[in-house]
Coordinates of C-alpha atoms in Angstrom, one line a residue:
M1 CA 28.1 -8.9 14.6
S2 CA 30.7 -10.9 16.2
E3 CA 30.2 -12.1 19.3
Q4 CA 32.9 -12.0 21.7
V5 CA 35.3 -14.8 23.3
N6 CA 34.1 -15.4 26.9
R7 CA 37.6 -15.3 28.5
I8 CA 37.5 -17.7 32.1
L9 CA 40.3 -18.0 34.9
V10 CA 41.1 -21.4 36.0
V11 CA 42.7 -21.7 39.3
D12 CA 43.8 -24.9 41.1
D13 CA 47.1 -25.7 42.3
E14 CA 47.5 -29.4 40.5
E15 CA 48.4 -28.7 36.9
R16 CA 46.7 -31.9 35.8
I17 CA 43.4 -30.6 36.8
R18 CA 44.5 -27.2 35.2
R19 CA 45.7 -28.9 31.6
L20 CA 42.0 -31.2 31.7
L21 CA 40.1 -28.1 32.4
K22 CA 41.6 -25.9 29.5
M23 CA 40.9 -28.4 27.2
Y24 CA 37.5 -29.1 27.6
L25 CA 36.6 -25.4 27.9
E26 CA 38.6 -24.1 24.9
K27 CA 36.8 -27.2 22.7
E28 CA 33.6 -25.0 23.6
G29 CA 35.6 -21.6 22.3
Y30 CA 36.5 -20.1 25.3
E31 CA 39.7 -18.5 25.7
I32 CA 41.4 -19.9 29.0
D33 CA 44.3 -17.9 31.6
E34 CA 45.2 -20.2 34.5
A35 CA 46.9 -19.5 38.3
E36 CA 48.0 -22.3 40.1
D37 CA 47.6 -20.8 43.7
G38 CA 45.5 -17.7 45.3
E39 CA 47.3 -14.6 45.2
S40 CA 48.1 -15.1 41.3
A41 CA 44.8 -15.9 41.2
L42 CA 43.4 -12.3 42.9
K43 CA 45.9 -10.3 41.4
K44 CA 45.0 -11.2 37.8
A45 CA 41.1 -11.4 38.3
M46 CA 41.3 -7.7 40.2
E47 CA 43.7 -6.5 37.1
Y48 CA 41.1 -8.3 34.1
D49 CA 37.5 -8.6 33.7
Y50 CA 36.9 -12.0 33.3
D51 CA 33.7 -13.0 32.4
L52 CA 33.6 -16.4 34.7
V53 CA 36.7 -17.5 37.5
L54 CA 36.9 -21.7 37.6
L55 CA 38.0 -21.4 41.3
D56 CA 39.5 -24.3 43.5
V57 CA 39.0 -24.0 47.4
M58 CA 41.8 -25.6 48.1
L59 CA 44.1 -23.7 47.6
P60 CA 48.2 -23.2 48.8
G61 CA 48.4 -19.9 50.4
M62 CA 45.3 -18.0 50.3
D63 CA 42.3 -20.5 49.5
G64 CA 39.5 -19.9 47.4
I65 CA 36.8 -18.6 50.0
E66 CA 39.5 -15.8 50.6
V67 CA 40.0 -15.4 46.8
C68 CA 36.5 -15.1 46.5
N69 CA 35.5 -12.6 49.7
R70 CA 38.5 -10.9 48.5
L71 CA 37.2 -10.2 44.7
R72 CA 33.5 -9.9 45.8
Q73 CA 34.9 -6.7 48.1
A74 CA 35.9 -5.0 44.5
K75 CA 33.8 -7.2 41.4
A76 CA 30.8 -9.1 40.8
T77 CA 32.9 -11.2 38.6
P78 CA 31.2 -14.5 38.4
V79 CA 32.7 -17.4 40.4
L80 CA 32.1 -21.3 40.0
M81 CA 33.9 -22.9 43.0
L82 CA 35.6 -26.7 42.7
T83 CA 35.3 -28.2 45.9
A84 CA 36.4 -32.0 47.2
K85 CA 33.3 -34.7 47.5
G86 CA 32.3 -34.3 50.8
E87 CA 33.1 -31.0 51.8
E88 CA 29.9 -29.3 52.3
V89 CA 31.4 -26.8 55.0
N90 CA 33.6 -25.1 52.1
R91 CA 30.2 -25.2 49.5
V92 CA 28.3 -23.4 52.3
Q93 CA 31.1 -20.8 52.8
G94 CA 32.1 -20.4 49.2
F95 CA 28.0 -19.4 48.8
E96 CA 28.4 -17.3 51.9
V97 CA 31.3 -15.0 50.4
G98 CA 29.7 -14.7 47.2
A99 CA 30.3 -17.6 45.0
D100 CA 27.6 -18.5 42.1
D101 CA 27.9 -22.5 42.1
Y102 CA 30.3 -25.1 42.8
V103 CA 31.3 -28.5 41.3
V104 CA 32.4 -30.7 43.1
K105 CA 35.6 -33.3 42.9
P106 CA 36.2 -35.7 41.2
F107 CA 33.8 -33.9 38.1
S108 CA 32.5 -35.0 35.4
P109 CA 33.7 -32.5 32.5
R110 CA 30.7 -32.4 31.2
E111 CA 28.8 -31.1 34.0
V112 CA 31.6 -28.2 34.9
I113 CA 31.1 -27.4 30.6
Y114 CA 27.4 -27.0 31.5
R115 CA 27.4 -25.2 35.1
V116 CA 29.9 -22.7 33.1
K117 CA 27.4 -22.4 30.3
A118 CA 24.1 -21.6 32.6
I119 CA 26.3 -19.2 34.2
L120 CA 28.0 -17.0 31.5
R121 CA 24.2 -17.7 29.7
R122 CA 22.6 -15.7 33.2
S123 CA 25.0 -13.0 33.3
S124 CA 25.0 -12.2 29.6
A125 CA 21.4 -12.3 29.2
T126 CA 21.1 -8.5 30.3
A127 CA 20.4 -7.4 26.7
F128 CA 18.4 -9.8 25.8
L129 CA 15.9 -9.0 28.9
S130 CA 16.4 -5.8 28.6
Q131 CA 14.6 -6.0 24.8
E132 CA 11.7 -8.7 26.4
T133 CA 11.0 -6.0 29.0
G134 CA 10.9 -3.0 26.7
S135 CA 9.8 0.4 28.9
S136 CA 9.4 -1.8 31.5
S137 CA 13.0 -2.4 31.8
T138 CA 13.3 -0.2 35.4
I139 CA 11.4 -1.0 38.3
V140 CA 10.0 0.9 40.7
F141 CA 8.9 0.3 44.5
P142 CA 8.3 2.2 47.7
S143 CA 11.9 1.4 48.9
L144 CA 13.5 -0.6 45.7
T145 CA 14.6 0.6 42.4
I146 CA 16.0 -1.8 39.8
E147 CA 17.1 -0.4 36.7
H148 CA 17.3 -3.5 34.4
D149 CA 19.6 -1.9 31.6
A150 CA 22.3 -0.7 34.0
H151 CA 22.0 -3.5 36.1
R152 CA 21.8 -1.2 39.1
V153 CA 19.8 -1.7 42.3
T154 CA 18.6 1.2 44.6
A155 CA 17.1 0.8 48.0
G156 CA 16.9 3.6 50.8
G157 CA 18.2 5.9 48.0
E158 CA 21.3 3.8 48.4
E159 CA 22.9 1.3 45.4
I160 CA 23.8 -1.8 46.7
S161 CA 26.7 -3.8 45.0
L162 CA 24.7 -7.5 44.2
T163 CA 26.8 -10.2 42.4
P164 CA 25.6 -11.4 39.2
K165 CA 23.5 -14.4 41.1
E166 CA 22.1 -12.2 43.6
Y167 CA 20.7 -9.5 41.5
E168 CA 19.1 -12.3 39.3
L169 CA 17.3 -13.9 41.8
L170 CA 16.2 -10.0 42.6
H171 CA 15.0 -9.3 39.0
Y172 CA 13.3 -12.6 38.6
L173 CA 11.3 -11.9 41.8
A174 CA 10.4 -8.2 41.0
V175 CA 9.4 -9.2 37.4
S176 CA 6.1 -11.3 38.9
P177 CA 5.5 -9.3 42.2
D178 CA 3.4 -11.0 45.0
K179 CA 3.8 -14.5 43.3
V180 CA 5.2 -17.1 45.3
F181 CA 8.0 -19.4 43.4
S182 CA 9.6 -22.4 45.0
R183 CA 12.9 -23.1 45.5
E184 CA 12.3 -25.8 42.7
E185 CA 11.3 -23.0 40.2
L186 CA 14.1 -20.6 41.0
L187 CA 16.9 -23.5 41.0
K188 CA 15.4 -24.1 37.6
D189 CA 14.9 -20.3 36.3
V190 CA 17.4 -18.2 38.0
W191 CA 20.5 -21.0 37.9
N192 CA 19.5 -23.1 34.7
Y193 CA 19.4 -26.2 36.6
E194 CA 17.3 -29.1 35.5
F195 CA 19.0 -32.1 36.5
F196 CA 21.9 -30.5 38.9
G197 CA 21.6 -28.2 42.0
D198 CA 20.9 -27.5 45.9
L199 CA 18.1 -26.5 46.9
R200 CA 19.9 -24.6 50.1
T201 CA 21.7 -22.5 46.9
V202 CA 18.6 -20.4 46.6
D203 CA 18.3 -20.0 50.5
T204 CA 21.8 -18.7 50.6
H205 CA 21.2 -16.3 47.9
V206 CA 18.3 -15.6 49.8
K207 CA 19.8 -14.9 53.0
R208 CA 22.7 -13.0 51.1
L209 CA 20.4 -10.4 49.1
R210 CA 18.4 -9.6 52.5
E211 CA 21.4 -9.0 54.6
K212 CA 22.6 -6.6 52.0
L213 CA 19.0 -4.8 51.2
N214 CA 18.6 -4.7 55.3
K215 CA 21.8 -2.5 55.4
V216 CA 20.5 0.2 54.0
S217 CA 16.8 0.2 53.6
P218 CA 15.2 -2.7 56.3
E219 CA 11.9 -2.1 54.5
A220 CA 13.1 -3.2 51.3
A221 CA 15.0 -6.7 52.5
L222 CA 11.4 -6.9 54.1
M223 CA 9.5 -7.3 51.0
I224 CA 11.8 -10.2 50.5
T225 CA 9.1 -12.9 52.2
T226 CA 9.4 -17.0 52.6
V227 CA 6.3 -18.5 51.9
W228 CA 6.8 -21.5 54.4
G229 CA 6.6 -24.7 53.4
V230 CA 6.8 -23.6 49.1
G231 CA 9.3 -20.9 48.7
Y232 CA 9.9 -16.9 48.2
K233 CA 7.7 -14.1 46.9
L234 CA 8.6 -10.1 46.3
E235 CA 5.6 -9.0 48.5
V236 CA 4.3 -5.5 47.5
G237 CA 0.5 -6.3 48.0
K238 CA -0.7 -5.8 51.8

């Protein structure tokens, strides 16, 4: 069975950076499309189901934050943001609108490849995890149902739209209910980070996940419990 080639949209207003990223990513076997501004990037990302969008924050016209925000309203395509050094506020904004990860400029091409592979590995893990969990691919709690084969989450009788990373985080916690995971463990196992990463990434995704669940089921939102000084767990036993 031939492997499907992952297709990535590279968005940056600097041709030099697009060319560099294209060269390194194509060397890894990915198909690359390009866009040099926010409007054309959003149009392409809406028209085609990319496996990943590599998105610069600082773009002429519509910036990367707005592109990600609009894309998230319609699709759950993984997004890897490019931010300039020191622009912490942009990284936080990126996570708030649903970015899966970020790379700081000036970047190491090796780190970009590492993060791209980590995101693609997680977002394509459904088949493997479904085989692994076998007949338990649907996890049911009183206020929350996770259908892993379909990547579908229902709370309070309503289906919730989650980004790939939000879904992976919820599923990871749900597989081991009442077990406490440190933020370091979650960063390593959900994000596949060994050496890179920011612990606030975990906090931001937990916050977004709770907010989405709370809109349809406060009971489901309360299941994601903070264990102060340690980490998080999905609490089902009282």
